[in-house]
Amino acid sequence: MASVTSLTDLVSEQLASALSATRPEASADPLLRRSDRADFQANGILALAKKAKANPRDLAAEVVSRITTGDVIKDVEVSGPGFLNITIADRAVVENLAARYADDTGRLGVPLAEKPGVTVIDYAQPNVAKEMHVGHLRSAVIGDALRGMLDFTGETTIGRHHIGDWGTQFGMLIQYLLEHPGELAPPSEVDGEQAMSNLNRVYKASRAVFDSDEAFKERARKRVVALQSGDKETLELWQQFVDESKVYFYSVFDKLDMEIRDEEIVGESAYNDGMPETARLLEEMGVAERSEGALVVFFDDIRGKDDQPVPLIVQKADGGFGYAASDLTAIRDRVFDLRATTLLYVVDVRQSLHFKMVFETARRAGWLNDDVTAHNMAYGTVLGADGKPFKTRAGETVRLEDLLDEAVQRAAEVVREKAKDLTEEEIQERAEQVGIGAVKYADLSTSPSRDYKFDLDQMVSLNGDTSVYLQYAYARIQSILRKAGDVRPAAHPELELHEAERALGLHLDAFGDTVFEAAAEYAPHKLTAYLYQLASLYTSFYDKCPVIKPQPPRDVAENRLFLCDLTARTLTKGMALLGIRTPERL
Ligand code: ARG
């Protein structure tokens, strides 16, 4: 049996049965938290006492008398008016960890969710023919981490990269390309950088003609109509823009060390065919109404200036469809075809109002309901070190690749300084893992809804809550394991544990519970906080409990190496869920 029940769950179960045996008519959920004074502190007696109209202290004593101490719970005592302090037996800690260590599925004994659902996650959605910016970075990084955590819980995840590949600007671009053939090289002949620079050139040139030449503007407008009506030649040229852009997207995602699957790149254009049907359904159901020729949806609580209601526009008066129609159609596709139970969007907070209206519309239509829900994991803005929205010194938006390159460069400096026995090639390889990890970790370790400061100096710092700190902790453990020679990691449940070993051990046990919580709350920062604390607890364990030098008795050394190894496995697993690598040597 590979899966292991966490000590928290074991204690919770015992406590729950003691609570309900004490007052069967008024049961309460025990809440367990780790505390400085005991392994766990239980709260829940107060709620029970309130329900049962009993004295909390007396009730707590009664609950204590119903808990059998033994294999798992070594000691339980009343502390304060309604709290219980619980101590776990050393043996139970080590046995539990040994079972995790023995799990060869790579899951550290963490069970899968009993009733997993299907989450369609909309993330990493750049726009065709446009440069990616730091906002797209956040969506990609947060989305990928959420996906990693959800997958680990057993959820089925389906990615959707809702790229902006449709709209009136393509009329201008396509018309220009038609009049200046050969400006875009075939995708197979360019790398990401060349692709983007070609696209930029075409964009600028076509914009210039568009702004200065009325006749061209008219031709571009007609081209939009041709595109929308599916004209073959127009579509072929449009496809060239999409393909060229994909070369660029892939090069950036590759730099980000992130796997993007072609079949999950399903842009706005993919929903074109379904949009008239979406409009028809909404109008028939009375969810949308005609107003000045347009098809719109109103909301009581969404008002603009002068208290005028702001509607969601499903179809414009000229018959055209926009962003809202594509998102509404995407919802139908994700709910009815992909059979999603959850729709998760990782999109900039500035689009929150759009999603609020889209979700409410879908609810009124019955496409979303109690069983199928939608959430926008709205993330905040990336700020510069000065606290203002991130820009270059010249006030321009920062190119994503430049930013990533700089992070890797800084990381190389850090790695080179520390590395004594690495070749230049090894330094480069580590620098990529350290630099990209640093960018991801800095993003993930702040609550997504908050703005965060893009500060490379802080990100690659060896001290503090950074990925480099965790990567070094991991690499140091690997080096200890290498140096241990013929002493191999082995659990010894018969040994008495040092306080620092207990603290580390209990934290190791909480890995699975943490991932489940972080996944359920879409809160990757809870996992980074866990990992950071793991590294800190490991450091104080290592300070206080010698592993190799001075050499402790063999069984103690083996047990400590076992704790080291399990810490390393937990670190590397947690980081992997977040999309961050942990090099074996640094
Ligand atoms: N491509 C859009 C942008 O760059 C983000 C798309 C978000 N997803 C969605 N389903 N609307 O702003």
mmCIF file with all atom_site columns, C-alpha atoms and ligand atoms in Angstrom, residues 122 125-127 136 162-164 323 327 345 347 351 354-355, ligand 1:
data_model
loop_
_atom_site.group_PDB
_atom_site.id
_atom_site.type_symbol
_atom_site.label_atom_id
_atom_site.label_alt_id
_atom_site.label_comp_id
_atom_site.label_asym_id
_atom_site.label_entity_id
_atom_site.label_seq_id
_atom_site.pdbx_PDB_ins_code
_atom_site.Cartn_x
_atom_site.Cartn_y
_atom_site.Cartn_z
_atom_site.occupancy
_atom_site.B_iso_or_equiv
_atom_site.pdbx_formal_charge
_atom_site.auth_seq_id
_atom_site.auth_comp_id
_atom_site.auth_asym_id
_atom_site.auth_atom_id
_atom_site.pdbx_PDB_model_num
ATOM   1  C CA . ASP A 1 122 ? -7.079  29.049 -19.075 1.00 0.00 ? 122 ASP A CA 1
ATOM   2  C CA . GLN A 1 125 ? -2.537  33.411 -23.377 1.00 0.00 ? 125 GLN A CA 1
ATOM   3  C CA . PRO A 1 126 ? -0.371  35.792 -25.404 1.00 0.00 ? 126 PRO A CA 1
ATOM   4  C CA . ASN A 1 127 ? -1.619  37.592 -28.479 1.00 0.00 ? 127 ASN A CA 1
ATOM   5  C CA . HIS A 1 136 ? 1.778   37.181 -19.798 1.00 0.00 ? 136 HIS A CA 1
ATOM   6  C CA . HIS A 1 162 ? -6.875  31.469 -25.183 1.00 0.00 ? 162 HIS A CA 1
ATOM   7  C CA . ILE A 1 163 ? -4.560  33.410 -27.429 1.00 0.00 ? 163 ILE A CA 1
ATOM   8  C CA . GLY A 1 164 ? -5.715  36.656 -29.019 1.00 0.00 ? 164 GLY A CA 1
ATOM   9  C CA . TYR A 1 323 ? -14.194 39.167 -26.805 1.00 0.00 ? 323 TYR A CA 1
ATOM   10 C CA . ASP A 1 327 ? -15.466 33.701 -23.960 1.00 0.00 ? 327 ASP A CA 1
ATOM   11 C CA . TYR A 1 345 ? -8.928  31.486 -15.534 1.00 0.00 ? 345 TYR A CA 1
ATOM   12 C CA . VAL A 1 347 ? -5.985  36.425 -16.122 1.00 0.00 ? 347 VAL A CA 1
ATOM   13 C CA . GLN A 1 351 ? -10.105 41.867 -16.787 1.00 0.00 ? 351 GLN A CA 1
ATOM   14 C CA . HIS A 1 354 ? -15.238 41.229 -17.973 1.00 0.00 ? 354 HIS A CA 1
ATOM   15 C CA . PHE A 1 355 ? -15.168 37.838 -16.251 1.00 0.00 ? 355 PHE A CA 1
HETATM 16 N N1 . ARG B 2 .   ? -5.126  37.141 -24.703 1.00 0.00 ? 1   ARG B N1 1
HETATM 17 C C1 . ARG B 2 .   ? -5.692  37.909 -23.627 1.00 0.00 ? 1   ARG B C1 1
HETATM 18 C C2 . ARG B 2 .   ? -4.763  39.091 -23.263 1.00 0.00 ? 1   ARG B C2 1
HETATM 19 O O1 . ARG B 2 .   ? -3.583  39.070 -23.554 1.00 0.00 ? 1   ARG B O1 1
HETATM 20 C C3 . ARG B 2 .   ? -5.955  37.084 -22.393 1.00 0.00 ? 1   ARG B C3 1
HETATM 21 C C4 . ARG B 2 .   ? -6.956  35.969 -22.581 1.00 0.00 ? 1   ARG B C4 1
HETATM 22 C C5 . ARG B 2 .   ? -7.524  35.521 -21.303 1.00 0.00 ? 1   ARG B C5 1
HETATM 23 N N2 . ARG B 2 .   ? -8.431  34.410 -21.417 1.00 0.00 ? 1   ARG B N2 1
HETATM 24 C C6 . ARG B 2 .   ? -9.700  34.498 -21.769 1.00 0.00 ? 1   ARG B C6 1
HETATM 25 N N3 . ARG B 2 .   ? -10.420 33.401 -21.816 1.00 0.00 ? 1   ARG B N3 1
HETATM 26 N N4 . ARG B 2 .   ? -10.264 35.644 -22.072 1.00 0.00 ? 1   ARG B N4 1
HETATM 27 O O2 . ARG B 2 .   ? -5.224  40.043 -22.689 1.00 0.00 ? 1   ARG B O2 1
#
